[in-house]
Amino acid sequence: MRTTRRKFIGTVGASAAAMLVGCKRARKFSGAIVGASAAVGHRLRLGNFPAPSETIDAGVVIVGGGIAGLAAARRLDQLGQRDFLLIELEHQPGGNAASGQNAVSAYPWGAHYVPLPNDESVEVLALFEELGITRGHDANGAPVYDEEFLCADPMERLFDAGRWQEGLLPQIGITADDRRQYEDFFARMESFRSMRGRDDGPAFAIPLDLSSRDAELLALDGKTMAAWMTEQGWNSVPLRWHVDYSCRDDYGAGIEHVSAWAGAHYFASRRGRASNADRDAVVTWPEGNGWLAKKLAAPCATRTRSSGVVFNVEQSDGAVVVDYLDVEREQSVRVKTRGVVCAAPRFVAHRMIRDLPGGNDAVYSPWMVANVTLDQLPSGSGTPLAWDNVARASDSLGYVVATHQNVHPVPRETVITHYWPLDAAVPAEERQRALARTHADWCERVAADLDRVHPGIHSHIRNIDVWVWGHGMIRPVPGFIWGGAREMMQEPHGRIVFAHSDMSGISIFEEAFTRGTQAADALVALIG
Amino acid sequence: MNDRGIRLLLLASVFTIATCGLIYELIASTVASYLLGDSVTQFSTIIGAYLFAMGIGSWLSRYVEKDLLRVFIQVEFLIALFGGSASATLFVLFAHVSSFRVVLYAIVLVIGTLVGLEIPLLLRILEGRLQFKDLISKVFTFDYIGALLASLLFPLVLVPYCGLARSGFLFGILNGAVGLVALWALRGQVRGARALQIQGIVVLALLGAGFAYSERIITWSEASAYNEEVIFAKSTPYQRITITRGGDDLRLYLNNNLQFSSRDEYRYHEALVHPGLARLPNARRVLVLGGGDGLAVREILRYPRIESITLVDLDPSMTRLFSTQEMLTRLNAGALTAPRVHVVNGDAFTWLKDNREVFDFIVADFPDPSNFSIGKLYTTAFYQRARHALAPGGAMVIQCTSPFVARQSFWCIDETLRACGFVTEPYHTLVPSFGEWGFILASLHPLTEEWNFPGGLRFIDAKSVADLSHFPPDMGRVPVQVNRLNNQALVRYFDAEWARYSQQ
């Protein structure tokens, strides 16, 4: 009888303990879902905006303050067209290069690095020189980088089979066949890298429009990366994981979804040079590309209207009107202008410009990005903490350490940026699901994902902020890049020129920046 | 065995367990003061916690209603196991757990509680065999005599001849043996004697193994890197500072790496400062990066022409310690509180970024590049910043680890400095407690070949300085990469070279 009772008490005790543990698990994290785009986007779909109560004039209007819009602003200044107004939907410009800051560190909300630009990325190279990221060239013409901007070593580590290894290519437990396929795959990418098509263009260039139009290469755009890899006999599980990871990292969707041309572009387009770094080096900052966005946004701060939702762009006989809602004042403003750089995503452009011809069938990948403030650095067995830390078994892309570039020897607190492309189901479904989730739902997912590689880390989390990118980036599905859709998007519409990485089909800094610069050139040529 | 025999046996066990009990208490207190410093606090709180736990044990003894002998023997085995292994466990865990105090007090509470159970249980076992007044008088007599023996044995025999870990295991074995002997003598009166016997033998075997391997266990634990007495230990947000003393030898360890031994640190610090500074007749302003012990500053202060010395060290605990502790200020001759010296607590890299002053001589005396964060202080990016802080005609000296053990590392620093446009003069000397040690003097133009040494030097003179720059073939230049933030080549060389060296 006594033992039974003791057992009973034991069981109760154990369940009480389990409940306590459970409570700890379901712990409330401070923080919030930030970013206005989802709510504003919804409003744009409903369309009930107040009539403009104020009319102003501006020489040029730039719609959208992402990298393309900011690049257009910079070029307009360079061309002497200083009379412009930049209207941005969020409370600060930056677009996918948005960033935040708390007491511990600045951190990115999206794009967080730029690889060494290729020689043909002339606009980006000029910007780098202007901002002091590079300081002249060596005798071979290779730019000399300011090493404090180059991503510090160690750059990447992968959690696989219970420990951290250096680099993102799985090395633990791989077979001789896997190794052979690694060599084969990377040898092919290396040959693509130096290959020129029959028209003498580089097989894969950045900006992408400089790539060769050789039909044999463009044929890769007709199939998925997965299908092409299968054709080539690349069936190694770790190799396919690595390529899938890389595609998800750049396009928000894996090898089953993106075209083989886009997949190969990721691996074979980088020919950047540096006098003082390897080819695979990247430049980065605590706030990611937010550093670049802030540098670009500073000169046009007084000409920027943030929290402004453009809902109507109309033109008649050489004049354009742009109507936007000033969200803070809940008042609409009409801007009369001579020309517009539309640097908003294409699906948004279709809502603002009602007579814009063409379909609206581009596919966008939804993303979730969380910035997690920790009171101690994550560690783990094997390779020490790197800049980019990835778990092979996770659906997320892992996390990037915002304080990595910090030269202070003993950082104790940090912010890590956790990236999660939502690509399990079709984008519309994932988007709906993502927007329905609460802050607590996201926290639970993020904390659980981190806890798998860092057991107990949830007790070191001080804050989690979350940003849901419903239309995070254009997805280069088969046929999109070379199927003709992009050509139509590049056509000006009256006095409206377009600038966005959507027009390239891949969402990278160099594309957005070049598109913005070219759009400003085109508009000034158009309106004189 | 007759009743008298049993009585004697039980009283003998009172004596043994009393001795063991006090030994465990002394071991825990000593280990705590060795590892945590501040012996008065450690002794007083450990003894307090231990006695309190004994009270808990005594109180708990009322809930033991039957099988007194069996429970008593089991308690003996448990004490043997916990008490005997406590010292080794604490040494090992010290380096590996973040909240060492929690572990320490938990172990003390467990042992104390078990020891507190012993005497009340024994009293009750003997209850029927002796008259009450005899019982009380005998038990406590043996208890106190045992305590006296323990308190004499501990400092005079055990610590000097056995060491803390081994003493722990030894008394654990004695404790377990008491249990086994009692079991053997009273086997007819104990239920499940066979199972108990097996438990006892397992415990003794474990403790025996611990005793045999205690040397190795202790070597494995980082804390035991110190052969000498630890006189100061503190974990700051930046590092673990440990100061030891063995005879007249004072040693500083940071994160368990030796920084200096007072017996030969003058060789290191004279070699660090004078080969460079004695050649700069116009030097007025000096910058010391790292070197919070003030020993490099002591050497610089030998030059009356130096007007100001700025010392930038990350850790305020270090500079405070070396400005206030008498034993340490005697060593650095009060350098850190000298009127010409200005101490700044900050990170050297960040400090250099904001700095607008220029200096005629810069000393970079950082710990060896054993991890990625210290490795940053040896990169092109760092030396370029240092270059901006260097006056025209000035020079910078860098401590560069051992060119014998870490040859690639040494020449990597040289290569890195040359990549930043410095003219370098590598040199080395023997510091007995470190081994063969390397330095690099870097300047923008070649320095004069004329040295003017201050008085009072014990190692460097006009003759010895000439020998320093000769590198025999086994330490000669090797082709290496330049160390940059984005490749951390130095940390990779250093890691591989020291790992290879310590395997030998």
GROMACS .gro file of C-alpha atoms in nm, chain B residues 144-440:
model
  297
  672TYR     CA    1   3.591   1.407   1.866
  673ILE     CA    2   3.916   1.211   1.871
  674GLY     CA    3   3.855   1.119   1.509
  675ALA     CA    4   3.805   1.487   1.431
  676LEU     CA    5   4.136   1.578   1.596
  677LEU     CA    6   4.319   1.311   1.402
  678ALA     CA    7   4.166   1.434   1.077
  679SER     CA    8   4.254   1.796   1.140
  680LEU     CA    9   4.617   1.701   1.207
  681LEU     CA   10   4.649   1.450   0.924
  682PHE     CA   11   4.504   1.682   0.663
  683PRO     CA   12   4.758   1.965   0.656
  684LEU     CA   13   5.060   1.765   0.775
  685VAL     CA   14   5.037   1.445   0.576
  686LEU     CA   15   4.754   1.435   0.328
  687VAL     CA   16   4.789   1.764   0.136
  688PRO     CA   17   5.168   1.756   0.108
  689TYR     CA   18   5.214   1.386   0.039
  690CYS     CA   19   4.890   1.262  -0.112
  691GLY     CA   20   4.731   1.559  -0.281
  692LEU     CA   21   4.367   1.652  -0.252
  693ALA     CA   22   4.220   1.411  -0.502
  694ARG     CA   23   4.410   1.111  -0.382
  695SER     CA   24   4.333   1.185  -0.015
  696GLY     CA   25   3.966   1.200  -0.103
  697PHE     CA   26   3.974   0.860  -0.265
  698LEU     CA   27   4.178   0.714   0.023
  699PHE     CA   28   3.926   0.819   0.285
  700GLY     CA   29   3.641   0.712   0.064
  701ILE     CA   30   3.796   0.366   0.059
  702LEU     CA   31   3.826   0.369   0.442
  703ASN     CA   32   3.464   0.475   0.467
  704GLY     CA   33   3.351   0.198   0.235
  705ALA     CA   34   3.565  -0.052   0.423
  706VAL     CA   35   3.388   0.037   0.749
  707GLY     CA   36   3.063  -0.052   0.581
  708LEU     CA   37   3.197  -0.380   0.445
  709VAL     CA   38   3.353  -0.489   0.776
  710ALA     CA   39   3.032  -0.407   0.960
  711LEU     CA   40   2.841  -0.605   0.703
  712TRP     CA   41   3.073  -0.903   0.736
  713ALA     CA   42   3.056  -0.900   1.119
  714LEU     CA   43   2.679  -0.864   1.132
  715ARG     CA   44   2.583  -1.054   0.819
  716GLY     CA   45   2.333  -1.265   1.012
  717GLN     CA   46   2.140  -0.960   1.127
  718VAL     CA   47   2.117  -0.780   0.792
  719ARG     CA   48   1.857  -0.849   0.527
  720GLY     CA   49   1.986  -0.891   0.172
  721ALA     CA   50   2.348  -0.903   0.285
  722ARG     CA   51   2.465  -1.044  -0.044
  723ALA     CA   52   2.331  -0.758  -0.255
  724LEU     CA   53   2.480  -0.508  -0.011
  725GLN     CA   54   2.814  -0.682  -0.030
  726ILE     CA   55   2.816  -0.646  -0.407
  727GLN     CA   56   2.731  -0.276  -0.378
  728GLY     CA   57   3.016  -0.230  -0.134
  729ILE     CA   58   3.265  -0.406  -0.355
  730VAL     CA   59   3.161  -0.201  -0.659
  731VAL     CA   60   3.203   0.123  -0.462
  732LEU     CA   61   3.546   0.015  -0.337
  733ALA     CA   62   3.652  -0.086  -0.686
  734LEU     CA   63   3.547   0.252  -0.827
  735LEU     CA   64   3.730   0.439  -0.553
  736GLY     CA   65   4.034   0.218  -0.598
  737ALA     CA   66   4.040   0.302  -0.967
  738GLY     CA   67   4.002   0.669  -0.880
  739PHE     CA   68   4.291   0.645  -0.636
  740ALA     CA   69   4.511   0.475  -0.894
  741TYR     CA   70   4.428   0.719  -1.171
  742SER     CA   71   4.384   1.035  -0.964
  743GLU     CA   72   4.702   1.181  -1.105
  744ARG     CA   73   4.568   1.147  -1.454
  745ILE     CA   74   4.223   1.276  -1.365
  746ILE     CA   75   4.379   1.586  -1.219
  747THR     CA   76   4.613   1.639  -1.512
  748TRP     CA   77   4.312   1.618  -1.738
  749SER     CA   78   4.128   1.888  -1.551
  750GLU     CA   79   4.252   2.230  -1.655
  751ALA     CA   80   4.250   2.366  -1.306
  752SER     CA   81   4.534   2.143  -1.208
  753ALA     CA   82   4.763   2.302  -1.463
  754TYR     CA   83   4.890   2.484  -1.160
  755ASN     CA   84   5.156   2.308  -0.958
  756GLU     CA   85   5.179   2.608  -0.736
  757GLU     CA   86   4.940   2.752  -0.483
  758VAL     CA   87   4.661   2.958  -0.636
  759ILE     CA   88   4.657   3.289  -0.453
  760PHE     CA   89   4.409   3.472  -0.671
  761ALA     CA   90   4.149   3.356  -0.916
  762LYS     CA   91   3.873   3.556  -1.076
  763SER     CA   92   3.651   3.514  -1.376
  764THR     CA   93   3.592   3.851  -1.541
  765PRO     CA   94   3.360   3.905  -1.837
  766TYR     CA   95   3.668   3.881  -2.059
  767GLN     CA   96   3.886   3.608  -1.915
  768ARG     CA   97   3.984   3.400  -1.616
  769ILE     CA   98   4.266   3.558  -1.420
  770THR     CA   99   4.470   3.325  -1.199
  771ILE     CA  100   4.775   3.416  -0.997
  772THR     CA  101   4.983   3.146  -0.832
  773ARG     CA  102   5.279   3.147  -0.602
  774GLY     CA  103   5.540   2.880  -0.546
  775GLY     CA  104   5.816   3.006  -0.319
  776ASP     CA  105   5.924   3.344  -0.454
  777ASP     CA  106   5.783   3.271  -0.798
  778LEU     CA  107   5.469   3.463  -0.885
  779ARG     CA  108   5.285   3.354  -1.199
  780LEU     CA  109   4.998   3.504  -1.393
  781TYR     CA  110   4.771   3.287  -1.601
  782LEU     CA  111   4.496   3.415  -1.831
  783ASN     CA  112   4.249   3.143  -1.928
  784ASN     CA  113   4.502   2.894  -1.792
  785ASN     CA  114   4.780   3.018  -2.024
  786LEU     CA  115   5.096   3.136  -1.855
  787GLN     CA  116   5.155   3.509  -1.907
  788PHE     CA  117   5.464   3.550  -1.693
  789SER     CA  118   5.671   3.400  -1.419
  790SER     CA  119   5.827   3.656  -1.188
  791ARG     CA  120   6.155   3.462  -1.206
  792ASP     CA  121   6.223   3.543  -1.570
  793GLU     CA  122   5.962   3.793  -1.686
  794TYR     CA  123   6.235   4.062  -1.699
  795ARG     CA  124   6.389   3.874  -1.990
  796TYR     CA  125   6.063   3.886  -2.181
  797HIS     CA  126   5.978   4.247  -2.101
  798GLU     CA  127   6.329   4.381  -2.154
  799ALA     CA  128   6.342   4.202  -2.488
  800LEU     CA  129   5.998   4.336  -2.578
  801VAL     CA  130   6.075   4.702  -2.508
  802HIS     CA  131   6.445   4.790  -2.530
  803PRO     CA  132   6.565   4.664  -2.870
  804GLY     CA  133   6.316   4.908  -3.021
  805LEU     CA  134   6.279   5.195  -2.778
  806ALA     CA  135   6.656   5.229  -2.711
  807ARG     CA  136   6.695   5.321  -3.077
  808LEU     CA  137   6.440   5.603  -3.077
  809PRO     CA  138   6.624   5.896  -2.919
  810ASN     CA  139   6.338   6.134  -2.995
  811ALA     CA  140   6.056   5.916  -2.863
  812ARG     CA  141   5.822   6.103  -2.629
  813ARG     CA  142   5.484   5.929  -2.651
  814VAL     CA  143   5.433   5.555  -2.617
  815LEU     CA  144   5.125   5.339  -2.666
  816VAL     CA  145   5.095   4.996  -2.504
  817LEU     CA  146   4.817   4.770  -2.636
  818GLY     CA  147   4.735   4.483  -2.401
  819GLY     CA  148   4.993   4.434  -2.128
  820GLY     CA  149   4.757   4.514  -1.842
  821ASP     CA  150   5.012   4.370  -1.597
  822GLY     CA  151   5.213   4.692  -1.629
  823LEU     CA  152   5.543   4.509  -1.676
  824ALA     CA  153   5.612   4.651  -2.023
  825VAL     CA  154   5.521   4.995  -1.887
  826ARG     CA  155   5.776   4.943  -1.607
  827GLU     CA  156   6.047   4.900  -1.872
  828ILE     CA  157   5.931   5.204  -2.071
  829LEU     CA  158   5.938   5.420  -1.758
  830ARG     CA  159   6.314   5.365  -1.740
  831TYR     CA  160   6.351   5.631  -2.011
  832PRO     CA  161   6.324   5.978  -1.856
  833ARG     CA  162   6.258   6.132  -2.200
  834ILE     CA  163   5.925   5.950  -2.235
  835GLU     CA  164   5.657   6.204  -2.150
  836SER     CA  165   5.344   5.996  -2.169
  837ILE     CA  166   5.247   5.632  -2.185
  838THR     CA  167   4.894   5.529  -2.284
  839LEU     CA  168   4.802   5.172  -2.192
  840VAL     CA  169   4.492   5.023  -2.355
  841ASP     CA  170   4.382   4.697  -2.195
  842LEU     CA  171   4.045   4.534  -2.236
  843ASP     CA  172   3.995   4.414  -1.881
  844PRO     CA  173   3.949   4.666  -1.597
  845SER     CA  174   3.993   4.385  -1.344
  846MET     CA  175   4.346   4.327  -1.474
  847THR     CA  176   4.459   4.688  -1.459
  848ARG     CA  177   4.292   4.742  -1.123
  849LEU     CA  178   4.459   4.433  -0.982
  850PHE     CA  179   4.801   4.538  -1.107
  851SER     CA  180   4.755   4.894  -0.979
  852THR     CA  181   4.644   4.802  -0.627
  853GLN     CA  182   4.768   4.459  -0.510
  854GLU     CA  183   5.089   4.520  -0.321
  855MET     CA  184   5.260   4.199  -0.430
  856LEU     CA  185   5.191   4.288  -0.794
  857THR     CA  186   5.271   4.659  -0.777
  858ARG     CA  187   5.605   4.561  -0.625
  859LEU     CA  188   5.664   4.353  -0.937
  860ASN     CA  189   5.570   4.629  -1.184
  861ALA     CA  190   5.724   4.901  -0.965
  862GLY     CA  191   5.390   5.080  -0.940
  863ALA     CA  192   5.400   5.140  -1.316
  864LEU     CA  193   5.026   5.169  -1.365
  865THR     CA  194   4.987   5.449  -1.111
  866ALA     CA  195   5.289   5.648  -1.230
  867PRO     CA  196   5.204   6.008  -1.323
  868ARG     CA  197   5.323   5.966  -1.683
  869VAL     CA  198   5.093   5.666  -1.737
  870HIS     CA  199   4.737   5.688  -1.860
  871VAL     CA  200   4.531   5.367  -1.840
  872VAL     CA  201   4.236   5.312  -2.074
  873ASN     CA  202   4.009   5.009  -2.050
  874GLY     CA  203   3.885   4.925  -2.395
  875ASP     CA  204   3.930   4.704  -2.694
  876ALA     CA  205   4.250   4.794  -2.878
  877PHE     CA  206   4.098   4.752  -3.226
  878THR     CA  207   3.803   4.981  -3.156
  879TRP     CA  208   4.020   5.225  -2.962
  880LEU     CA  209   4.262   5.261  -3.254
  881LYS     CA  210   3.971   5.334  -3.486
  882ASP     CA  211   3.866   5.638  -3.284
  883ASN     CA  212   4.218   5.745  -3.190
  884ARG     CA  213   4.358   6.065  -3.342
  885GLU     CA  214   4.687   6.084  -3.149
  886VAL     CA  215   5.019   5.965  -3.286
  887PHE     CA  216   5.284   5.776  -3.092
  888ASP     CA  217   5.656   5.732  -3.135
  889PHE     CA  218   5.658   5.376  -3.007
  890ILE     CA  219   5.379   5.119  -2.996
  891VAL     CA  220   5.393   4.793  -2.802
  892ALA     CA  221   5.140   4.524  -2.902
  893ASP     CA  222   5.154   4.274  -2.618
  894PHE     CA  223   4.845   4.059  -2.680
  895PRO     CA  224   4.785   3.697  -2.581
  896ASP     CA  225   4.884   3.440  -2.844
  897PRO     CA  226   4.644   3.414  -3.140
  898SER     CA  227   4.473   3.102  -3.013
  899ASN     CA  228   4.119   3.193  -3.124
  900PHE     CA  229   3.943   3.392  -3.392
  901SER     CA  230   3.873   3.693  -3.174
  902ILE     CA  231   4.234   3.739  -3.062
  903GLY     CA  232   4.347   3.653  -3.417
  904LYS     CA  233   4.184   3.978  -3.535
  905LEU     CA  234   4.448   4.173  -3.341
  906TYR     CA  235   4.720   4.033  -3.569
  907THR     CA  236   4.557   4.108  -3.907
  908THR     CA  237   4.639   4.353  -4.186
  909ALA     CA  238   4.330   4.550  -4.087
  910PHE     CA  239   4.465   4.593  -3.734
  911TYR     CA  240   4.822   4.681  -3.839
  912GLN     CA  241   4.692   4.936  -4.086
  913ARG     CA  242   4.509   5.109  -3.805
  914ALA     CA  243   4.820   5.090  -3.589
  915ARG     CA  244   5.018   5.241  -3.874
  916HIS     CA  245   4.796   5.547  -3.869
  917ALA     CA  246   4.876   5.591  -3.499
  918LEU     CA  247   5.252   5.577  -3.560
  919ALA     CA  248   5.447   5.903  -3.579
  920PRO     CA  249   5.692   5.943  -3.868
  921GLY     CA  250   6.016   5.773  -3.768
  922GLY     CA  251   5.839   5.571  -3.497
  923ALA     CA  252   5.838   5.195  -3.446
  924MET     CA  253   5.606   4.923  -3.323
  925VAL     CA  254   5.698   4.598  -3.151
  926ILE     CA  255   5.477   4.290  -3.144
  927GLN     CA  256   5.501   3.981  -2.925
  928CYS     CA  257   5.483   3.699  -3.177
  929THR     CA  258   5.458   3.361  -2.993
  930SER     CA  259   5.738   3.104  -3.020
  931PRO     CA  260   5.924   3.086  -3.353
  932PHE     CA  261   6.046   2.742  -3.246
  933VAL     CA  262   5.709   2.584  -3.165
  934ALA     CA  263   5.500   2.790  -3.405
  935ARG     CA  264   5.738   2.876  -3.684
  936GLN     CA  265   5.473   2.941  -3.950
  937SER     CA  266   5.274   3.154  -3.707
  938PHE     CA  267   5.578   3.369  -3.631
  939TRP     CA  268   5.667   3.429  -3.995
  940CYS     CA  269   5.298   3.480  -4.079
  941ILE     CA  270   5.297   3.785  -3.850
  942ASP     CA  271   5.612   3.909  -4.021
  943GLU     CA  272   5.456   3.858  -4.366
  944THR     CA  273   5.141   4.039  -4.252
  945LEU     CA  274   5.337   4.340  -4.127
  946ARG     CA  275   5.534   4.358  -4.450
  947ALA     CA  276   5.210   4.342  -4.650
  948CYS     CA  277   5.107   4.657  -4.463
  949GLY     CA  278   5.419   4.840  -4.578
  950PHE     CA  279   5.631   4.797  -4.265
  951VAL     CA  280   6.002   4.725  -4.263
  952THR     CA  281   6.045   4.442  -4.012
  953GLU     CA  282   6.319   4.320  -3.782
  954PRO     CA  283   6.229   3.981  -3.637
  955TYR     CA  284   6.419   3.872  -3.325
  956HIS     CA  285   6.394   3.615  -3.050
  957THR     CA  286   6.526   3.523  -2.712
  958LEU     CA  287   6.505   3.251  -2.452
  959VAL     CA  288   6.257   3.302  -2.168
  960PRO     CA  289   6.301   2.985  -1.961
  961SER     CA  290   5.940   2.958  -1.842
  962PHE     CA  291   5.809   3.010  -2.199
  963GLY     CA  292   6.084   2.863  -2.413
  964GLU     CA  293   6.225   3.029  -2.724
  965TRP     CA  294   6.017   3.344  -2.777
  966GLY     CA  295   5.978   3.576  -3.075
  967PHE     CA  296   5.919   3.948  -3.135
  968ILE     CA  297   5.899   4.165  -3.443
   0.00000   0.00000   0.00000
